[in-house]
């Protein structure tokens, strides 16, 4: 507890001192064993430490009370977590945002969405984002940097500690473009899936991407078997170039083709996310070309009426009637479609992405 607690306003906490050893939460069991042996410890300690971190979410070595005091103190002297929880913010409907500070002072967010017996955690993969979707707050400042494996993995461990139990689902729909940080994202997913760790089924993990076909193929080659969501938002290159300017141009069909290949390799439908924006991508001809891209290809289309964002007050969601018409037009082509209803104002104001988190967690 801060000695100044209660004094307001408080300056931001100082950045974490730079750690002498690697943050534990980013290490596999083998890597952790190497670190401990290097410190002169017995190899069998590795599993104890690993399970404290990955199963119980104790990311600070100083808090590992199951370890001998000497080992705990030696680790605590040099090893720090990669993230520090700065603030939690609970919304009226139980959605909770977690704000983290990284060792270099940068900040990221995760969101916990409790709903219908599920606890979905929405995880960030980068500080900022290079894709710059016109309706998304994360891309406004561009890409700052990739997150490390520990910075990605610890977000789930913090939420696990907050809940007192493992969250049920993980979606990579926070800040950043996960497939542009694919190595670290895959490493974090492997940690979450490890039976000596949180033991997540890949069916409960979703990677969401606005990114490139070759990276989608790489995710398929990893054979993790996680769910894939493609942030398409447009059905032709011209519109997509406008709404999703940071994605490679001329790749709308290529991205869908990669999604269809992914669906074949995992034998599960891929979700296409399509944020509906009045006058931008909601005309009947947009529905026609979206249907021609997706019908009969194991692709489910998730239509999400835009949540208003402060940096683009000119962008609006279509009327309910227009959105329903767009959905029905797709259905007439045999496309499997979900039209999401608009969310509460407090959530919309807090984070546009929440609409999608909620929508996927309903499935
Ligand atoms: N870069 C990845 C991960 C970010 S999640 C990706 O693009 O998939 C991005 C998702 O958040 C989008 O697909 C969209 O569905 C949702 N989103 C972001 N801003 C939104 C807004 N203002 N209204 C509705 N959905 C939004």
Short mmCIF file of C-alpha atoms and ligand atoms in Angstrom, two decimals:
data_model
loop_
_atom_site.label_atom_id
_atom_site.label_comp_id
_atom_site.label_asym_id
_atom_site.label_seq_id
_atom_site.Cartn_x
_atom_site.Cartn_y
_atom_site.Cartn_z
CA UNK A 1 0.00 0.00 0.00
CA UNK A 2 1.32 3.41 -0.88
CA UNK A 3 2.15 5.63 2.10
CA UNK A 4 0.53 8.49 0.20
CA UNK A 5 -2.74 6.70 -0.39
CA UNK A 6 -5.60 9.09 -0.07
CA UNK A 7 -3.62 12.10 -1.28
CA UNK A 8 -4.93 13.22 -4.62
CA UNK A 9 -4.04 13.46 -7.39
CA UNK A 10 -1.34 10.81 -7.43
CA UNK A 11 1.43 10.78 -10.00
CA UNK A 12 1.76 7.63 -12.09
CA UNK A 13 3.80 4.96 -10.31
CA UNK A 14 7.43 4.86 -11.33
CA UNK A 15 8.42 2.28 -13.92
CA UNK A 16 9.47 -1.05 -12.48
CA UNK A 17 13.20 -1.28 -11.88
CA UNK A 18 14.76 -3.20 -14.70
CA UNK A 19 14.88 -6.82 -13.70
CA UNK A 20 18.07 -8.80 -13.34
CA UNK A 21 16.44 -12.05 -14.43
CA UNK A 22 13.75 -12.72 -17.01
CA UNK A 23 10.14 -12.39 -15.80
CA UNK A 24 9.07 -15.89 -14.80
CA UNK A 25 5.68 -15.85 -16.50
CA UNK A 26 7.22 -15.82 -20.00
CA UNK A 27 9.32 -18.94 -19.48
CA UNK A 28 8.55 -22.53 -20.41
CA UNK A 29 9.28 -25.15 -17.77
CA UNK A 30 12.56 -26.01 -19.50
CA UNK A 31 13.63 -22.37 -19.71
CA UNK A 32 12.76 -21.87 -16.06
CA UNK A 33 14.81 -24.93 -15.11
CA UNK A 34 17.82 -23.41 -16.90
CA UNK A 35 17.39 -20.12 -15.04
CA UNK A 36 17.18 -21.86 -11.65
CA UNK A 37 20.11 -24.16 -12.33
CA UNK A 38 22.12 -21.11 -13.34
CA UNK A 39 21.29 -19.65 -9.93
CA UNK A 40 22.66 -22.81 -8.33
CA UNK A 41 19.25 -24.31 -7.52
CA UNK A 42 18.19 -27.93 -7.87
CA UNK A 43 16.32 -28.66 -11.14
CA UNK A 44 13.28 -30.08 -9.31
CA UNK A 45 12.43 -26.61 -8.00
CA UNK A 46 11.49 -25.57 -11.53
CA UNK A 47 8.15 -27.34 -11.56
CA UNK A 48 7.19 -25.88 -8.18
CA UNK A 49 7.97 -22.35 -9.36
CA UNK A 50 6.37 -22.92 -12.76
CA UNK A 51 3.12 -24.14 -11.24
CA UNK A 52 3.02 -21.25 -8.77
CA UNK A 53 3.28 -18.86 -11.70
CA UNK A 54 1.24 -20.54 -14.39
CA UNK A 55 -1.44 -22.30 -12.34
CA UNK A 56 -1.91 -20.03 -9.36
CA UNK A 57 -0.95 -16.76 -11.01
CA UNK A 58 1.72 -15.78 -8.48
CA UNK A 59 3.99 -13.80 -10.79
CA UNK A 60 6.06 -12.07 -8.11
CA UNK A 61 8.71 -14.45 -6.71
CA UNK A 62 8.57 -12.64 -3.36
CA UNK A 63 5.02 -13.93 -2.91
CA UNK A 64 5.77 -17.62 -3.50
CA UNK A 65 5.20 -18.73 0.06
CA UNK A 66 5.35 -22.40 -0.88
CA UNK A 67 9.09 -22.05 -1.55
CA UNK A 68 11.97 -22.11 0.93
CA UNK A 69 12.61 -18.56 2.15
CA UNK A 70 16.18 -18.50 0.82
CA UNK A 71 15.11 -19.37 -2.72
CA UNK A 72 12.23 -16.95 -2.61
CA UNK A 73 14.45 -14.13 -1.48
CA UNK A 74 17.15 -14.86 -4.01
CA UNK A 75 14.65 -14.83 -6.85
CA UNK A 76 12.90 -11.75 -5.52
CA UNK A 77 16.22 -9.89 -5.41
CA UNK A 78 16.67 -10.05 -9.17
CA UNK A 79 13.44 -11.13 -10.86
CA UNK A 80 10.41 -8.88 -11.29
CA UNK A 81 7.10 -9.45 -13.02
CA UNK A 82 6.84 -7.85 -16.46
CA UNK A 83 3.60 -6.06 -15.63
CA UNK A 84 2.29 -4.11 -12.71
CA UNK A 85 -1.44 -3.76 -12.13
CA UNK A 86 -2.08 -0.02 -11.85
CA UNK A 87 -5.84 0.16 -11.75
CA UNK A 88 -9.01 -1.87 -12.15
CA UNK A 89 -12.23 -0.26 -13.28
CA UNK A 90 -15.51 -2.14 -12.91
CA UNK A 91 -18.46 -1.27 -15.12
CA UNK A 92 -22.07 -1.55 -13.95
CA UNK A 93 -22.59 -4.84 -15.76
CA UNK A 94 -19.56 -6.50 -14.15
CA UNK A 95 -17.12 -5.91 -16.99
CA UNK A 96 -13.76 -5.02 -15.47
CA UNK A 97 -10.86 -3.26 -17.14
CA UNK A 98 -7.32 -3.86 -15.96
CA UNK A 99 -4.68 -1.23 -16.60
CA UNK A 100 -1.08 -2.45 -16.51
CA UNK A 101 2.22 -0.64 -16.48
CA UNK A 102 5.18 -2.25 -18.23
CA UNK A 103 8.83 -2.00 -17.19
CA UNK A 104 9.44 0.86 -19.65
CA UNK A 105 6.47 2.82 -18.35
CA UNK A 106 4.15 1.99 -21.28
CA UNK A 107 0.59 1.00 -20.47
CA UNK A 108 -1.75 -1.66 -21.77
CA UNK A 109 -5.22 -2.89 -20.91
CA UNK A 110 -7.02 -6.18 -20.50
CA UNK A 111 -10.75 -6.60 -20.03
CA UNK A 112 -12.62 -9.25 -18.07
CA UNK A 113 -16.13 -9.97 -19.32
CA UNK A 114 -18.22 -12.15 -17.00
CA UNK A 115 -21.29 -13.42 -18.77
CA UNK A 116 -23.58 -16.42 -18.74
CA UNK A 117 -21.31 -18.63 -16.70
CA UNK A 118 -18.22 -17.55 -18.63
CA UNK A 119 -15.31 -15.34 -17.69
CA UNK A 120 -13.73 -14.13 -20.90
CA UNK A 121 -10.48 -12.20 -20.72
CA UNK A 122 -9.55 -9.92 -23.59
CA UNK A 123 -5.78 -9.65 -23.98
CA UNK A 124 -3.49 -7.09 -25.68
CA UNK A 125 -0.63 -8.12 -27.97
CA UNK A 126 1.08 -4.80 -28.74
CA UNK A 127 1.44 -1.32 -27.30
CA UNK A 128 -0.54 0.68 -29.84
CA UNK A 129 -1.34 -0.83 -33.23
CA UNK A 130 -0.12 -0.24 -36.80
CA UNK A 131 -3.41 -1.19 -38.50
CA UNK A 132 -5.22 2.06 -37.65
CA UNK A 133 -8.80 0.95 -38.32
CA UNK A 134 -10.71 4.23 -38.59
CA UNK A 135 -13.13 3.29 -35.81
CA UNK A 136 -10.62 1.88 -33.31
CA UNK A 137 -8.95 3.83 -30.52
CA UNK A 138 -5.93 1.50 -30.26
CA UNK A 139 -4.45 2.54 -33.59
CA UNK A 140 -4.64 6.30 -33.15
CA UNK A 141 -1.01 6.62 -32.02
CA UNK A 142 0.33 3.90 -34.31
CA UNK A 143 2.50 1.01 -33.18
CA UNK A 144 4.75 1.66 -30.19
CA UNK A 145 6.15 -1.85 -29.73
CA UNK A 146 5.41 -5.56 -29.53
CA UNK A 147 4.64 -7.09 -26.14
CA UNK A 148 6.97 -9.76 -24.79
CA UNK A 149 5.76 -13.28 -24.01
CA UNK A 150 5.70 -12.46 -20.30
CA UNK A 151 3.73 -9.24 -20.87
CA UNK A 152 1.12 -11.18 -22.84
CA UNK A 153 0.97 -14.17 -20.52
CA UNK A 154 0.83 -12.12 -17.30
CA UNK A 155 -2.38 -10.36 -18.34
CA UNK A 156 -4.26 -13.65 -17.98
CA UNK A 157 -2.45 -14.47 -14.74
CA UNK A 158 -3.43 -11.13 -13.18
CA UNK A 159 -7.06 -11.78 -14.10
CA UNK A 160 -6.76 -15.31 -12.74
CA UNK A 161 -5.49 -13.88 -9.43
CA UNK A 162 -8.31 -11.30 -9.39
CA UNK A 163 -10.99 -13.94 -9.99
CA UNK A 164 -9.50 -16.56 -7.68
CA UNK A 165 -10.00 -19.06 -10.47
CA UNK A 166 -9.00 -19.57 -14.07
CA UNK A 167 -10.90 -17.47 -16.60
CA UNK A 168 -12.87 -19.71 -18.96
CA UNK A 169 -12.04 -18.04 -22.31
CA UNK A 170 -9.24 -15.94 -23.76
CA UNK A 171 -9.68 -13.62 -26.75
CA UNK A 172 -6.76 -11.74 -28.31
CA UNK A 173 -8.82 -8.67 -29.11
CA UNK A 174 -7.22 -6.05 -26.95
CA UNK A 175 -4.70 -3.50 -28.16
CA UNK A 176 -2.56 -4.47 -31.13
CA UNK A 177 -2.43 -6.86 -34.06
CA UNK A 178 -1.58 -10.32 -32.70
CA UNK A 179 -0.30 -11.77 -35.97
CA UNK A 180 2.28 -8.98 -36.31
CA UNK A 181 3.70 -10.28 -33.01
CA UNK A 182 3.08 -13.89 -33.91
CA UNK A 183 6.09 -15.55 -32.27
CA UNK A 184 5.37 -14.08 -28.85
CA UNK A 185 1.63 -14.66 -29.24
CA UNK A 186 2.17 -18.33 -30.10
CA UNK A 187 4.59 -18.75 -27.17
CA UNK A 188 2.05 -17.22 -24.76
CA UNK A 189 -0.74 -19.43 -26.11
CA UNK A 190 1.45 -22.51 -25.62
CA UNK A 191 1.95 -21.50 -21.98
CA UNK A 192 -1.81 -21.06 -21.48
CA UNK A 193 -2.43 -24.46 -23.06
CA UNK A 194 0.25 -26.30 -21.07
CA UNK A 195 -1.23 -28.97 -18.79
CA UNK A 196 1.27 -28.01 -16.08
CA UNK A 197 0.03 -24.45 -16.50
CA UNK A 198 -3.52 -23.15 -16.95
CA UNK A 199 -4.38 -26.09 -19.21
CA UNK A 200 -6.55 -24.12 -21.65
CA UNK A 201 -8.25 -25.96 -24.48
CA UNK A 202 -7.48 -24.23 -27.82
CA UNK A 203 -11.23 -24.09 -28.40
CA UNK A 204 -11.43 -21.54 -25.62
CA UNK A 205 -8.80 -19.26 -27.12
CA UNK A 206 -9.51 -16.90 -30.03
CA UNK A 207 -6.97 -14.95 -32.06
CA UNK A 208 -8.47 -11.97 -33.87
CA UNK A 209 -6.62 -10.45 -36.80
CA UNK A 210 -6.90 -7.75 -39.41
CA UNK A 211 -3.63 -9.02 -40.78
CA UNK A 212 -1.97 -10.76 -43.65
CA UNK A 213 -2.77 -14.11 -45.30
CA UNK A 214 0.74 -15.51 -44.82
CA UNK A 215 0.52 -14.94 -41.07
CA UNK A 216 -2.85 -16.71 -40.94
CA UNK A 217 -1.18 -19.66 -42.67
CA UNK A 218 1.62 -19.55 -40.12
CA UNK A 219 -0.90 -19.71 -37.31
CA UNK A 220 -2.42 -22.77 -39.00
CA UNK A 221 1.04 -24.34 -39.31
CA UNK A 222 1.58 -23.89 -35.58
CA UNK A 223 -1.20 -26.49 -35.16
CA UNK A 224 -2.39 -24.83 -31.97
CA UNK A 225 -5.96 -25.24 -33.15
CA UNK A 226 -7.17 -21.97 -31.63
CA UNK A 227 -10.22 -20.16 -32.98
CA UNK A 228 -9.65 -17.51 -35.62
CA UNK A 229 -11.58 -14.29 -36.11
CA UNK A 230 -10.83 -12.09 -39.13
CA UNK A 231 -11.52 -8.38 -38.85
CA UNK A 232 -12.66 -7.75 -42.41
CA UNK A 233 -15.01 -4.72 -42.18
CA UNK A 234 -15.21 -4.43 -45.96
CA UNK A 235 -15.78 -6.73 -48.89
CA UNK A 236 -13.71 -4.96 -51.53
CA UNK A 237 -10.17 -3.61 -51.56
CA UNK A 238 -11.16 0.01 -52.08
CA UNK A 239 -13.45 0.14 -49.03
CA UNK A 240 -11.06 -1.94 -46.94
CA UNK A 241 -8.18 0.36 -47.84
CA UNK A 242 -10.21 3.24 -46.42
CA UNK A 243 -11.50 1.57 -43.24
CA UNK A 244 -8.47 -0.60 -42.42
CA UNK A 245 -5.65 1.51 -43.86
CA UNK A 246 -2.76 -0.32 -42.16
CA UNK A 247 -3.58 -3.68 -43.70
CA UNK A 248 -1.85 -4.61 -46.94
CA UNK A 249 -3.86 -3.33 -49.90
CA UNK A 250 -5.42 -5.61 -52.45
CA UNK A 251 -5.74 -8.46 -49.99
CA UNK A 252 -9.43 -8.70 -49.09
CA UNK A 253 -10.00 -11.91 -51.02
CA UNK A 254 -6.57 -13.24 -50.05
CA UNK A 255 -7.39 -12.83 -46.37
CA UNK A 256 -10.72 -14.62 -46.74
CA UNK A 257 -9.03 -17.42 -48.67
CA UNK A 258 -6.50 -17.79 -45.85
CA UNK A 259 -9.41 -17.86 -43.38
CA UNK A 260 -11.10 -20.63 -45.38
CA UNK A 261 -7.84 -22.62 -45.38
CA UNK A 262 -7.62 -22.12 -41.63
CA UNK A 263 -11.19 -23.38 -41.20
CA UNK A 264 -10.34 -26.48 -43.22
CA UNK A 265 -7.22 -27.22 -41.21
CA UNK A 266 -8.94 -26.81 -37.81
CA UNK A 267 -12.30 -28.20 -39.01
CA UNK A 268 -14.03 -25.32 -37.32
CA UNK A 269 -15.72 -22.25 -38.76
CA UNK A 270 -13.79 -19.02 -38.86
CA UNK A 271 -15.56 -15.83 -37.79
CA UNK A 272 -15.51 -12.73 -39.96
CA UNK A 273 -15.98 -9.51 -38.03
CA UNK A 274 -17.67 -6.71 -39.88
CA UNK A 275 -18.26 -3.41 -38.08
CA UNK A 276 -21.24 -1.75 -39.77
CA UNK A 277 -20.75 1.97 -40.41
CA UNK A 278 -23.52 4.06 -41.95
CA UNK A 279 -22.72 5.19 -45.48
CA UNK A 280 -19.32 3.44 -45.47
CA UNK A 281 -19.85 -0.31 -45.78
CA UNK A 282 -23.58 -0.94 -45.24
CA UNK A 283 -25.05 -0.65 -48.74
CA UNK A 284 -26.80 -3.62 -50.42
CA UNK A 285 -23.93 -4.02 -52.89
CA UNK A 286 -21.52 -4.39 -49.94
CA UNK A 287 -23.69 -7.24 -48.65
CA UNK A 288 -23.67 -8.83 -52.10
CA UNK A 289 -19.89 -8.83 -52.37
CA UNK A 290 -19.49 -9.97 -48.74
CA UNK A 291 -21.78 -12.90 -49.52
CA UNK A 292 -19.78 -13.79 -52.59
CA UNK A 293 -16.62 -13.89 -50.46
CA UNK A 294 -18.04 -15.94 -47.60
CA UNK A 295 -21.00 -18.13 -48.65
CA UNK A 296 -20.38 -21.86 -48.44
CA UNK A 297 -16.87 -21.50 -47.00
CA UNK A 298 -17.19 -22.40 -43.29
CA UNK A 299 -17.19 -18.74 -42.41
CA UNK A 300 -19.59 -17.21 -39.92
CA UNK A 301 -20.20 -13.48 -40.29
CA UNK A 302 -20.52 -11.38 -37.17
CA UNK A 303 -22.08 -7.97 -37.89
CA UNK A 304 -21.28 -5.39 -35.22
CA UNK A 305 -22.99 -2.00 -35.38
CA UNK A 306 -20.28 0.60 -34.76
CA UNK A 307 -19.77 1.76 -31.22
CA UNK A 308 -19.23 5.51 -31.38
CA UNK A 309 -15.64 6.66 -30.83
CA UNK A 310 -14.59 10.14 -29.77
CA UNK A 311 -11.79 10.53 -32.32
CA UNK A 312 -14.21 10.07 -35.26
CA UNK A 313 -17.53 11.66 -34.28
CA UNK A 314 -18.55 11.62 -37.95
CA UNK A 315 -18.79 7.82 -37.99
CA UNK A 316 -22.21 6.42 -37.07
CA UNK A 317 -23.85 3.03 -36.80
CA UNK A 318 -26.61 2.34 -39.34
CA UNK A 319 -30.23 2.34 -38.15
CA UNK A 320 -31.58 -0.91 -36.75
CA UNK A 321 -33.67 -1.40 -39.88
CA UNK A 322 -30.69 -0.90 -42.18
CA UNK A 323 -28.54 -3.31 -40.14
CA UNK A 324 -31.28 -5.95 -40.16
CA UNK A 325 -31.68 -5.51 -43.91
CA UNK A 326 -27.95 -6.02 -44.41
CA UNK A 327 -28.02 -9.19 -42.29
CA UNK A 328 -31.05 -10.59 -44.09
CA UNK A 329 -29.52 -9.91 -47.47
CA UNK A 330 -26.50 -12.01 -46.45
CA UNK A 331 -28.82 -14.76 -45.14
CA UNK A 332 -30.62 -14.83 -48.48
CA UNK A 333 -27.31 -15.96 -49.97
CA UNK A 334 -27.05 -18.73 -47.36
CA UNK A 335 -24.43 -16.98 -45.25
CA UNK A 336 -24.45 -17.79 -41.52
CA UNK A 337 -24.86 -14.40 -39.82
CA UNK A 338 -25.17 -12.95 -36.35
CA UNK A 339 -26.24 -9.33 -35.96
CA UNK A 340 -25.17 -7.90 -32.64
CA UNK A 341 -27.35 -5.44 -30.83
CA UNK A 342 -25.77 -2.24 -29.65
CA UNK A 343 -24.30 -2.20 -26.19
CA UNK A 344 -24.75 0.02 -23.18
CA UNK A 345 -23.43 3.51 -23.36
CA UNK A 346 -20.93 3.09 -20.53
CA UNK A 347 -19.28 0.16 -22.28
CA UNK A 348 -19.33 1.88 -25.65
CA UNK A 349 -17.69 4.92 -24.17
CA UNK A 350 -15.11 2.82 -22.39
CA UNK A 351 -13.96 0.55 -25.17
CA UNK A 352 -15.30 0.00 -28.65
CA UNK A 353 -13.85 -3.44 -28.77
CA UNK A 354 -16.02 -4.66 -25.96
CA UNK A 355 -18.91 -5.09 -28.34
CA UNK A 356 -17.02 -7.78 -30.08
CA UNK A 357 -15.74 -9.49 -26.97
CA UNK A 358 -19.27 -9.78 -25.77
CA UNK A 359 -20.56 -10.97 -29.08
CA UNK A 360 -18.05 -13.78 -29.35
CA UNK A 361 -18.55 -14.82 -25.76
CA UNK A 362 -22.23 -15.33 -26.52
CA UNK A 363 -21.46 -18.04 -29.03
N1 LIG B 1 -6.01 -6.21 -34.50
C1 LIG B 1 -6.89 -7.30 -34.20
C2 LIG B 1 -7.29 -7.34 -32.74
C3 LIG B 1 -8.07 -6.13 -32.29
S1 LIG B 1 -9.74 -6.53 -32.06
C4 LIG B 1 -8.09 -7.25 -35.11
O1 LIG B 1 -8.28 -6.25 -35.77
O2 LIG B 1 -8.83 -8.23 -35.17
C5 LIG B 1 -10.50 -5.58 -33.23
C6 LIG B 1 -12.00 -5.73 -33.15
O3 LIG B 1 -12.54 -4.81 -32.21
C7 LIG B 1 -12.62 -5.39 -34.46
O4 LIG B 1 -12.80 -6.50 -35.28
C8 LIG B 1 -13.94 -4.82 -34.08
O5 LIG B 1 -14.90 -5.81 -34.15
C9 LIG B 1 -13.81 -4.38 -32.66
N2 LIG B 1 -13.91 -2.93 -32.57
C10 LIG B 1 -12.92 -2.04 -32.43
N3 LIG B 1 -13.43 -0.78 -32.41
C11 LIG B 1 -14.77 -0.91 -32.53
C12 LIG B 1 -15.86 0.03 -32.57
N4 LIG B 1 -15.65 1.33 -32.47
N5 LIG B 1 -17.11 -0.47 -32.70
C13 LIG B 1 -17.32 -1.80 -32.79
N6 LIG B 1 -16.34 -2.71 -32.75
C14 LIG B 1 -15.09 -2.28 -32.63
#
